[in-house]
PDB file of C-alpha atoms in Angstrom:
ATOM      1  CA  GLN A   1      37.975-133.362-163.191  1.00 83.00           C
ATOM      2  CA  GLN A   2      40.915-134.018-160.879  1.00 91.00           C
ATOM      3  CA  PRO A   3      43.162-131.041-160.050  1.00 95.00           C
ATOM      4  CA  VAL A   4      46.827-131.236-160.928  1.00 96.00           C
ATOM      5  CA  GLN A   5      49.381-131.143-158.139  1.00 97.00           C
ATOM      6  CA  SER A   6      53.093-130.452-158.371  1.00 96.00           C
ATOM      7  CA  PRO A   7      55.594-131.640-157.485  1.00 97.00           C
ATOM      8  CA  GLN A   8      54.664-135.308-157.110  1.00 96.00           C
ATOM      9  CA  ALA A   9      57.226-135.721-154.364  1.00 97.00           C
ATOM     10  CA  VAL A  10      59.742-133.595-152.509  1.00 97.00           C
ATOM     11  CA  ILE A  11      62.486-134.322-149.999  1.00 97.00           C
ATOM     12  CA  LEU A  12      63.572-131.643-147.551  1.00 96.00           C
ATOM     13  CA  ARG A  13      66.031-131.234-144.744  1.00 97.00           C
ATOM     14  CA  GLU A  14      64.609-130.007-141.467  1.00 96.00           C
ATOM     15  CA  GLY A  15      64.307-126.221-141.551  1.00 95.00           C
ATOM     16  CA  GLU A  16      63.992-125.935-145.337  1.00 96.00           C
ATOM     17  CA  ASP A  17      60.991-124.480-147.149  1.00 95.00           C
ATOM     18  CA  ALA A  18      58.692-126.028-149.740  1.00 95.00           C
ATOM     19  CA  VAL A  19      55.868-124.972-152.022  1.00 97.00           C
ATOM     20  CA  ILE A  20      53.156-127.335-153.269  1.00 98.00           C
ATOM     21  CA  ASN A  21      50.980-126.265-156.165  1.00 98.00           C
ATOM     22  CA  CYS A  22      47.459-127.196-157.205  1.00 98.00           C
ATOM     23  CA  SER A  23      45.645-126.164-160.362  1.00 97.00           C
ATOM     24  CA  SER A  24      42.216-126.795-161.795  1.00 96.00           C
ATOM     25  CA  SER A  25      40.658-126.345-165.217  1.00 94.00           C
ATOM     26  CA  LYS A  26      37.340-125.359-163.642  1.00 92.00           C
ATOM     27  CA  ALA A  27      36.183-122.222-161.889  1.00 93.00           C
ATOM     28  CA  LEU A  28      36.390-122.973-158.190  1.00 93.00           C
ATOM     29  CA  TYR A  29      34.253-122.150-155.174  1.00 91.00           C
ATOM     30  CA  SER A  30      36.999-123.192-152.764  1.00 92.00           C
ATOM     31  CA  VAL A  31      40.315-124.975-152.417  1.00 95.00           C
ATOM     32  CA  HIS A  32      41.114-127.186-149.439  1.00 95.00           C
ATOM     33  CA  TRP A  33      44.479-128.515-148.265  1.00 96.00           C
ATOM     34  CA  TYR A  34      44.916-131.669-146.182  1.00 96.00           C
ATOM     35  CA  ARG A  35      47.853-133.720-144.940  1.00 96.00           C
ATOM     36  CA  GLN A  36      47.672-137.468-144.552  1.00 96.00           C
ATOM     37  CA  LYS A  37      50.231-139.566-142.741  1.00 95.00           C
ATOM     38  CA  HIS A  38      50.594-143.238-143.516  1.00 90.00           C
ATOM     39  CA  GLY A  39      47.765-145.255-142.012  1.00 87.00           C
ATOM     40  CA  GLU A  40      45.933-142.182-140.749  1.00 91.00           C
ATOM     41  CA  ALA A  41      42.993-140.084-141.922  1.00 92.00           C
ATOM     42  CA  PRO A  42      43.568-136.768-143.728  1.00 94.00           C
ATOM     43  CA  VAL A  43      43.914-133.752-141.453  1.00 94.00           C
ATOM     44  CA  PHE A  44      42.657-130.297-142.386  1.00 92.00           C
ATOM     45  CA  LEU A  45      45.302-127.620-142.987  1.00 94.00           C
ATOM     46  CA  MET A  46      43.733-124.738-144.880  1.00 93.00           C
ATOM     47  CA  ILE A  47      40.656-123.687-146.829  1.00 93.00           C
ATOM     48  CA  LEU A  48      40.657-120.821-149.317  1.00 93.00           C
ATOM     49  CA  LEU A  49      37.332-119.489-150.536  1.00 90.00           C
ATOM     50  CA  LYS A  50      36.428-117.558-153.640  1.00 87.00           C
ATOM     51  CA  GLY A  51      36.437-113.918-152.621  1.00 85.00           C
ATOM     52  CA  GLY A  52      39.554-114.142-150.514  1.00 84.00           C
ATOM     53  CA  GLU A  53      38.478-115.647-147.194  1.00 84.00           C
ATOM     54  CA  GLN A  54      40.922-118.110-145.683  1.00 84.00           C
ATOM     55  CA  LYS A  55      40.777-120.376-142.672  1.00 84.00           C
ATOM     56  CA  GLY A  56      43.500-122.617-141.386  1.00 84.00           C
ATOM     57  CA  HIS A  57      46.258-123.349-138.957  1.00 77.00           C
ATOM     58  CA  GLU A  58      48.485-120.463-137.938  1.00 70.00           C
ATOM     59  CA  LYS A  59      51.721-122.087-139.055  1.00 77.00           C
ATOM     60  CA  ILE A  60      50.393-122.883-142.517  1.00 84.00           C
ATOM     61  CA  SER A  61      50.041-120.351-145.305  1.00 92.00           C
ATOM     62  CA  ALA A  62      48.522-120.665-148.748  1.00 95.00           C
ATOM     63  CA  SER A  63      47.358-118.595-151.665  1.00 94.00           C
ATOM     64  CA  PHE A  64      44.517-118.865-154.179  1.00 95.00           C
ATOM     65  CA  ASN A  65      44.659-117.164-157.561  1.00 94.00           C
ATOM     66  CA  GLU A  66      40.988-117.066-158.609  1.00 92.00           C
ATOM     67  CA  LYS A  67      41.770-115.903-162.127  1.00 93.00           C
ATOM     68  CA  LYS A  68      44.079-118.836-162.806  1.00 94.00           C
ATOM     69  CA  GLN A  69      42.293-121.330-160.523  1.00 95.00           C
ATOM     70  CA  GLN A  70      45.610-122.089-158.900  1.00 96.00           C
ATOM     71  CA  SER A  71      46.539-122.523-155.266  1.00 97.00           C
ATOM     72  CA  SER A  72      49.859-122.918-153.518  1.00 97.00           C
ATOM     73  CA  LEU A  73      50.659-124.238-150.052  1.00 97.00           C
ATOM     74  CA  TYR A  74      53.735-122.769-148.389  1.00 95.00           C
ATOM     75  CA  LEU A  75      55.615-124.819-145.813  1.00 94.00           C
ATOM     76  CA  THR A  76      58.337-122.812-144.082  1.00 92.00           C
ATOM     77  CA  ALA A  77      61.014-123.959-141.662  1.00 93.00           C
ATOM     78  CA  SER A  78      59.866-127.539-142.125  1.00 93.00           C
ATOM     79  CA  GLN A  79      59.796-129.934-139.193  1.00 94.00           C
ATOM     80  CA  LEU A  80      59.993-133.720-139.145  1.00 96.00           C
ATOM     81  CA  SER A  81      56.268-133.787-138.332  1.00 94.00           C
ATOM     82  CA  TYR A  82      55.494-132.164-141.712  1.00 95.00           C
ATOM     83  CA  SER A  83      56.228-135.447-143.494  1.00 97.00           C
ATOM     84  CA  GLY A  84      53.235-136.979-145.194  1.00 97.00           C
ATOM     85  CA  THR A  85      51.158-136.730-148.334  1.00 97.00           C
ATOM     86  CA  TYR A  86      49.564-133.376-149.060  1.00 97.00           C
ATOM     87  CA  PHE A  87      46.299-133.277-150.962  1.00 97.00           C
ATOM     88  CA  CYS A  88      44.506-130.309-152.396  1.00 96.00           C
ATOM     89  CA  GLY A  89      40.756-130.624-152.813  1.00 94.00           C
ATOM     90  CA  THR A  90      38.757-128.438-155.162  1.00 93.00           C
ATOM     91  CA  ASP A  91      35.065-127.590-155.016  1.00 90.00           C
ATOM     92  CA  ASP A  92      33.547-126.211-158.233  1.00 89.00           C
ATOM     93  CA  GLY A  93      30.037-126.175-156.806  1.00 83.00           C
ATOM     94  CA  GLN A  94      29.130-129.470-158.447  1.00 81.00           C
ATOM     95  CA  ASN A  95      31.851-131.806-157.280  1.00 83.00           C
ATOM     96  CA  PHE A  96      34.561-131.946-154.658  1.00 86.00           C
ATOM     97  CA  VAL A  97      37.714-133.602-156.020  1.00 91.00           C
ATOM     98  CA  PHE A  98      41.027-134.384-154.381  1.00 93.00           C
ATOM     99  CA  GLY A  99      44.281-134.109-156.289  1.00 94.00           C
ATOM    100  CA  PRO A 100      46.665-137.059-156.602  1.00 93.00           C
ATOM    101  CA  GLY A 101      48.794-135.845-153.702  1.00 96.00           C
ATOM    102  CA  THR A 102      52.336-134.626-153.108  1.00 97.00           C
ATOM    103  CA  ARG A 103      54.535-136.848-150.981  1.00 97.00           C
ATOM    104  CA  LEU A 104      56.706-134.768-148.654  1.00 97.00           C
ATOM    105  CA  SER A 105      59.598-136.251-146.707  1.00 97.00           C
ATOM    106  CA  VAL A 106      61.476-134.178-144.142  1.00 97.00           C
ATOM    107  CA  LEU A 107      64.834-135.587-143.111  1.00 96.00           C
ATOM    108  CA  PRO A 108      66.835-134.645-139.993  1.00 94.00           C
TER     109      PRO A 108
ATOM    110  CA  ASP B   1      34.228-133.318-127.768  1.00 66.00           C
ATOM    111  CA  ALA B   2      34.126-136.498-129.820  1.00 76.00           C
ATOM    112  CA  GLY B   3      35.396-136.206-133.338  1.00 92.00           C
ATOM    113  CA  VAL B   4      34.084-138.089-136.337  1.00 96.00           C
ATOM    114  CA  THR B   5      33.502-141.753-135.595  1.00 96.00           C
ATOM    115  CA  GLN B   6      33.053-144.605-138.050  1.00 97.00           C
ATOM    116  CA  SER B   7      32.023-148.220-137.696  1.00 97.00           C
ATOM    117  CA  PRO B   8      33.072-150.856-138.221  1.00 97.00           C
ATOM    118  CA  THR B   9      36.840-150.438-138.348  1.00 96.00           C
ATOM    119  CA  HIS B  10      37.408-153.397-140.623  1.00 96.00           C
ATOM    120  CA  LEU B  11      35.080-155.497-142.707  1.00 96.00           C
ATOM    121  CA  ILE B  12      35.518-158.507-144.968  1.00 98.00           C
ATOM    122  CA  LYS B  13      32.786-159.305-147.482  1.00 98.00           C
ATOM    123  CA  THR B  14      32.321-161.641-150.404  1.00 98.00           C
ATOM    124  CA  ARG B  15      31.801-160.479-153.958  1.00 98.00           C
ATOM    125  CA  GLY B  16      28.088-159.875-154.638  1.00 98.00           C
ATOM    126  CA  GLN B  17      27.200-159.128-151.031  1.00 98.00           C
ATOM    127  CA  GLN B  18      25.949-155.836-149.646  1.00 98.00           C
ATOM    128  CA  VAL B  19      27.572-153.676-146.965  1.00 98.00           C
ATOM    129  CA  THR B  20      26.545-150.767-144.748  1.00 98.00           C
ATOM    130  CA  LEU B  21      29.070-148.413-143.215  1.00 98.00           C
ATOM    131  CA  ARG B  22      28.197-145.894-140.528  1.00 98.00           C
ATOM    132  CA  CYS B  23      29.419-142.453-139.592  1.00 98.00           C
ATOM    133  CA  SER B  24      28.716-140.052-136.740  1.00 97.00           C
ATOM    134  CA  PRO B  25      29.777-136.473-137.436  1.00 96.00           C
ATOM    135  CA  LYS B  26      31.652-134.133-135.149  1.00 95.00           C
ATOM    136  CA  SER B  27      29.385-132.300-132.730  1.00 93.00           C
ATOM    137  CA  GLY B  28      27.848-129.242-134.369  1.00 90.00           C
ATOM    138  CA  HIS B  29      28.422-130.443-137.921  1.00 93.00           C
ATOM    139  CA  ASP B  30      25.480-130.952-140.264  1.00 94.00           C
ATOM    140  CA  THR B  31      27.193-132.035-143.477  1.00 95.00           C
ATOM    141  CA  VAL B  32      28.639-135.487-144.109  1.00 96.00           C
ATOM    142  CA  SER B  33      30.760-136.542-147.074  1.00 95.00           C
ATOM    143  CA  TRP B  34      31.945-140.017-148.015  1.00 97.00           C
ATOM    144  CA  TYR B  35      35.177-140.888-149.785  1.00 96.00           C
ATOM    145  CA  GLN B  36      36.779-144.032-151.152  1.00 97.00           C
ATOM    146  CA  GLN B  37      40.550-144.267-150.892  1.00 95.00           C
ATOM    147  CA  ALA B  38      42.458-147.033-152.638  1.00 93.00           C
ATOM    148  CA  LEU B  39      45.994-147.847-151.521  1.00 89.00           C
ATOM    149  CA  GLY B  40      48.461-145.184-152.605  1.00 85.00           C
ATOM    150  CA  GLN B  41      45.807-142.900-154.052  1.00 89.00           C
ATOM    151  CA  GLY B  42      43.959-139.808-152.950  1.00 90.00           C
ATOM    152  CA  PRO B  43      40.429-139.966-151.577  1.00 93.00           C
ATOM    153  CA  GLN B  44      37.723-140.133-154.250  1.00 94.00           C
ATOM    154  CA  PHE B  45      34.538-138.226-153.477  1.00 92.00           C
ATOM    155  CA  ILE B  46      31.444-140.448-153.401  1.00 96.00           C
ATOM    156  CA  PHE B  47      28.708-138.086-152.224  1.00 94.00           C
ATOM    157  CA  GLN B  48      27.751-135.451-149.684  1.00 93.00           C
ATOM    158  CA  TYR B  49      24.659-135.251-147.502  1.00 95.00           C
ATOM    159  CA  TYR B  50      23.129-132.125-146.055  1.00 93.00           C
ATOM    160  CA  GLU B  51      19.739-131.856-144.364  1.00 90.00           C
ATOM    161  CA  GLU B  52      19.085-135.531-145.073  1.00 93.00           C
ATOM    162  CA  GLU B  53      19.471-135.099-148.820  1.00 94.00           C
ATOM    163  CA  GLU B  54      22.244-135.946-151.247  1.00 93.00           C
ATOM    164  CA  ARG B  55      23.639-132.582-152.284  1.00 89.00           C
ATOM    165  CA  GLN B  56      26.632-133.553-154.396  1.00 87.00           C
ATOM    166  CA  ARG B  57      27.697-136.818-156.004  1.00 90.00           C
ATOM    167  CA  GLY B  58      30.957-137.943-157.496  1.00 90.00           C
ATOM    168  CA  ASN B  59      31.478-140.371-160.344  1.00 91.00           C
ATOM    169  CA  PHE B  60      30.288-143.535-158.593  1.00 95.00           C
ATOM    170  CA  PRO B  61      27.656-146.024-159.810  1.00 97.00           C
ATOM    171  CA  ASP B  62      24.193-146.339-158.298  1.00 96.00           C
ATOM    172  CA  ARG B  63      25.396-149.362-156.332  1.00 98.00           C
ATOM    173  CA  PHE B  64      26.684-146.731-153.918  1.00 98.00           C
ATOM    174  CA  SER B  65      23.883-145.122-151.965  1.00 97.00           C
ATOM    175  CA  GLY B  66      23.596-143.289-148.717  1.00 97.00           C
ATOM    176  CA  HIS B  67      21.366-141.837-146.119  1.00 97.00           C
ATOM    177  CA  GLN B  68      21.538-139.095-143.531  1.00 97.00           C
ATOM    178  CA  PHE B  69      19.453-139.237-140.377  1.00 97.00           C
ATOM    179  CA  PRO B  70      17.868-136.333-138.458  1.00 96.00           C
ATOM    180  CA  ASN B  71      20.770-136.432-135.967  1.00 95.00           C
ATOM    181  CA  TYR B  72      23.140-135.885-138.952  1.00 96.00           C
ATOM    182  CA  SER B  73      24.694-139.338-138.732  1.00 97.00           C
ATOM    183  CA  SER B  74      25.030-141.110-142.044  1.00 98.00           C
ATOM    184  CA  GLU B  75      25.238-144.503-143.693  1.00 98.00           C
ATOM    185  CA  LEU B  76      26.964-145.605-146.864  1.00 98.00           C
ATOM    186  CA  ASN B  77      25.512-148.660-148.587  1.00 98.00           C
ATOM    187  CA  VAL B  78      27.230-150.571-151.326  1.00 98.00           C
ATOM    188  CA  ASN B  79      25.322-153.292-153.198  1.00 98.00           C
ATOM    189  CA  ALA B  80      26.613-156.114-155.392  1.00 98.00           C
ATOM    190  CA  LEU B  81      30.160-155.753-154.113  1.00 98.00           C
ATOM    191  CA  LEU B  82      33.016-156.067-156.582  1.00 98.00           C
ATOM    192  CA  LEU B  83      36.643-156.884-155.858  1.00 97.00           C
ATOM    193  CA  GLY B  84      37.467-153.328-156.916  1.00 96.00           C
ATOM    194  CA  ASP B  85      35.388-151.951-154.066  1.00 98.00           C
ATOM    195  CA  SER B  86      38.113-152.994-151.642  1.00 97.00           C
ATOM    196  CA  ALA B  87      39.391-149.751-150.159  1.00 97.00           C
ATOM    197  CA  LEU B  88      39.443-147.487-147.135  1.00 97.00           C
ATOM    198  CA  TYR B  89      36.132-145.648-146.829  1.00 98.00           C
ATOM    199  CA  LEU B  90      36.426-142.286-145.160  1.00 97.00           C
ATOM    200  CA  CYS B  91      33.671-140.163-143.741  1.00 97.00           C
ATOM    201  CA  ALA B  92      34.171-136.443-143.229  1.00 96.00           C
ATOM    202  CA  SER B  93      31.931-133.916-141.523  1.00 96.00           C
ATOM    203  CA  SER B  94      31.770-130.162-141.794  1.00 92.00           C
ATOM    204  CA  TYR B  95      29.555-127.250-140.942  1.00 89.00           C
ATOM    205  CA  ASP B  96      27.968-126.858-144.382  1.00 76.00           C
ATOM    206  CA  ARG B  97      29.937-126.345-147.563  1.00 70.00           C
ATOM    207  CA  GLY B  98      32.837-123.934-147.527  1.00 66.00           C
ATOM    208  CA  TYR B  99      34.101-125.120-144.198  1.00 80.00           C
ATOM    209  CA  GLU B 100      36.908-127.447-143.262  1.00 86.00           C
ATOM    210  CA  GLN B 101      36.195-131.158-143.201  1.00 90.00           C
ATOM    211  CA  TYR B 102      37.108-133.388-140.289  1.00 93.00           C
ATOM    212  CA  PHE B 103      37.779-136.983-141.240  1.00 95.00           C
ATOM    213  CA  GLY B 104      36.994-140.118-139.313  1.00 96.00           C
ATOM    214  CA  PRO B 105      39.501-142.982-139.007  1.00 95.00           C
ATOM    215  CA  GLY B 106      37.888-144.864-141.862  1.00 96.00           C
ATOM    216  CA  THR B 107      36.504-148.334-142.476  1.00 97.00           C
ATOM    217  CA  ARG B 108      38.794-150.780-144.245  1.00 97.00           C
ATOM    218  CA  LEU B 109      36.622-152.902-146.576  1.00 98.00           C
ATOM    219  CA  THR B 110      38.047-156.030-148.137  1.00 98.00           C
ATOM    220  CA  VAL B 111      36.039-157.846-150.803  1.00 98.00           C
ATOM    221  CA  THR B 112      37.087-161.425-151.540  1.00 97.00           C
TER     222      THR B 112
END
């Protein structure tokens, strides 16, 4: 079952912050976050594992609430290069499913 | 260090034909996953291969099959192509489950 992402789209000015949320109805083994720019392949940002382990890029932060099966991606002091579509991917041990994506636009 | 590579880059096939797409994982990775991405949508998980066996499978018909070789490279086969199979097919590799996936550039398949 596909996770739910919110918001669907967000527009920021350079330097502003944003939060993207992802929730699942299933108990999760891990949550992944990826960014995809138009015409390019998705790029790994962060993985959050059940039990609290996290791996990702230094400038990216995220959280995973295991009780609620919810994850949030925090983008601070946004840069023009942050523009793209952000996908969360959830692994419940049986299937890996990407969310519908959140389109982020950062304007100068 | 070469990343994930896929071939071919583009492919045009006729409805009813069969197609084989290829993927070489990033060095050191033993797990390969395949995704289908339609225009404007997120990637849809097809299946994952680990140790030459299909470990996980998404909601795709049996027309979609795959294989992983001893060198961890992988193939995606699609039989009896339908117009709806037109999409970008992405391959991603990782070091087992629970690790980040690195995506290849994709193969753009057009079915006419």
